[in-house]
């Protein structure tokens, strides 16, 4: 613009107007004007609001005026997301609330007995061991008397740590823990073992920890270590890291969320996922030394058993263990659309042979000409499905500008796909290689060239399959199912989800097929529909061991299959 002063003044007027914006988060240094030739560019940097500042909303109404950035658009937050922000903004610990109408009868006596025994083994002379159950719970933060209201009873921490499953669900109807083992190469097997709430055990946090940890380390194939006396130590730093990851997932979860705690052990690594965003900046987590627990009393209970770190050093132990094994470094990510934090612990070398073979197949002879940084970027995209410039910086020492240049080059060559803008830019490997049996697409000349949603020249189209010509009766049936979505520019999200479930009800369909049938961009289908529906258990992967598999495809989970899976 030629004269940005008026617009700059308008921004500050609205920014500082409490009738428009509930909280000012920009400072003078966040707004600047840069001259480019005869024009001037107004640059506004919006810093991330801290947990105590959120939610930031407009027009005096948090329920209708709170938005979040998701790729290239701003989307209104759901009520549950806003309530979660308010919970995190409070300095009152989430686990210290006294629960109405809950008492010692809601505690599982066997769980509390296990805690006493393990506590006694670690601290045999501790004075708390002489207390009765209520007194012990009081010292741990599991029983409390509110000094303001004189209300006394079981706390959130006490119920979650030691409670009966039915009592926990009475207080937190969405409470859920889902542990899965995916140790088979058979894509038809969604898991080889599963532990969830099924009424066969008291699924409180203490029992969950001991049941899951034993399976996490079972058959853990890492070299043993020797102690100072040259005696073999059965526990390695990897064991310690898995213990930290599991404890952190349990104690940092927002247990009032409708999202489950999800733990996955696979052939090539582990995934720990808990509801709730990080309460400290991601960089602080990697640096260590900063702790801001969502549930400090749960943390204390685990620490009394020697589990979990308080000084913010727990994640450092995970990084150390993975570095010692020369595995890909752990990656922490936040899914803003789901309000979930995930820790991915890959047990693969930096450039696994199988991954390199796959990348060579995708890129061809040009792979040999790639530099070291280019290869690392592609490996990270292969391993983590979706990466950013910031993610790459955790593995490389190059300047962010140099990384950006290499990313642009990889995108220009078609070896990476870019979505989003500015700090929200993400990169994925293109889904450009689908087997003939997966591809249901006709050739591009049969796709309406006027489609505003999906141009026929799109690089995302997989090659057409000779096994499914344009006149294929089955493909025409799919087109008929998707036609209401394809013809309309705007349609409800629920309607799109229902059509996706119907399209995928008979066979696995790849992303490109879904995108063309629905007349939408692949990124839109992946980020707003497919990924959430996988997380909700509505869709299953053809290649569950590798979400970004070049021949990945999706199929609807039948209701009978879904219900039986819940019973396993």
PDB file of C-alpha atoms in Angstrom, residues 216-217 220-225 234-245 317-325:
ATOM      1  CA  UNK A 216       5.734 -51.224  26.477  1.00  0.00           C
ATOM      2  CA  UNK A 217       9.053 -52.735  27.554  1.00  0.00           C
ATOM      3  CA  UNK A 220      12.420 -54.310  24.065  1.00  0.00           C
ATOM      4  CA  UNK A 221      15.429 -54.998  21.863  1.00  0.00           C
ATOM      5  CA  UNK A 222      18.146 -52.637  23.086  1.00  0.00           C
ATOM      6  CA  UNK A 223      21.709 -53.452  24.205  1.00  0.00           C
ATOM      7  CA  UNK A 224      22.056 -53.953  27.954  1.00  0.00           C
ATOM      8  CA  UNK A 225      24.301 -51.709  30.063  1.00  0.00           C
ATOM      9  CA  UNK A 234      18.363 -54.901  33.206  1.00  0.00           C
ATOM     10  CA  UNK A 235      17.023 -51.369  32.820  1.00  0.00           C
ATOM     11  CA  UNK A 236      18.477 -49.058  30.181  1.00  0.00           C
ATOM     12  CA  UNK A 237      17.937 -45.379  29.446  1.00  0.00           C
ATOM     13  CA  UNK A 238      15.311 -46.470  26.897  1.00  0.00           C
ATOM     14  CA  UNK A 239      13.298 -48.133  29.684  1.00  0.00           C
ATOM     15  CA  UNK A 240      13.588 -44.923  31.686  1.00  0.00           C
ATOM     16  CA  UNK A 241      12.498 -42.848  28.688  1.00  0.00           C
ATOM     17  CA  UNK A 242       9.400 -44.970  28.081  1.00  0.00           C
ATOM     18  CA  UNK A 243       8.496 -44.686  31.756  1.00  0.00           C
ATOM     19  CA  UNK A 244       8.801 -40.890  31.571  1.00  0.00           C
ATOM     20  CA  UNK A 245       6.727 -40.712  28.399  1.00  0.00           C
ATOM     21  CA  UNK A 317      15.914 -38.126  29.495  1.00  0.00           C
ATOM     22  CA  UNK A 318      13.831 -39.212  26.516  1.00  0.00           C
ATOM     23  CA  UNK A 319      16.016 -37.199  24.131  1.00  0.00           C
ATOM     24  CA  UNK A 320      19.176 -38.652  25.689  1.00  0.00           C
ATOM     25  CA  UNK A 321      17.999 -42.251  25.374  1.00  0.00           C
ATOM     26  CA  UNK A 322      17.006 -41.872  21.724  1.00  0.00           C
ATOM     27  CA  UNK A 323      20.283 -40.143  20.876  1.00  0.00           C
ATOM     28  CA  UNK A 324      22.278 -42.955  22.499  1.00  0.00           C
ATOM     29  CA  UNK A 325      20.494 -45.488  20.288  1.00  0.00           C
TER      30      UNK A 325
END
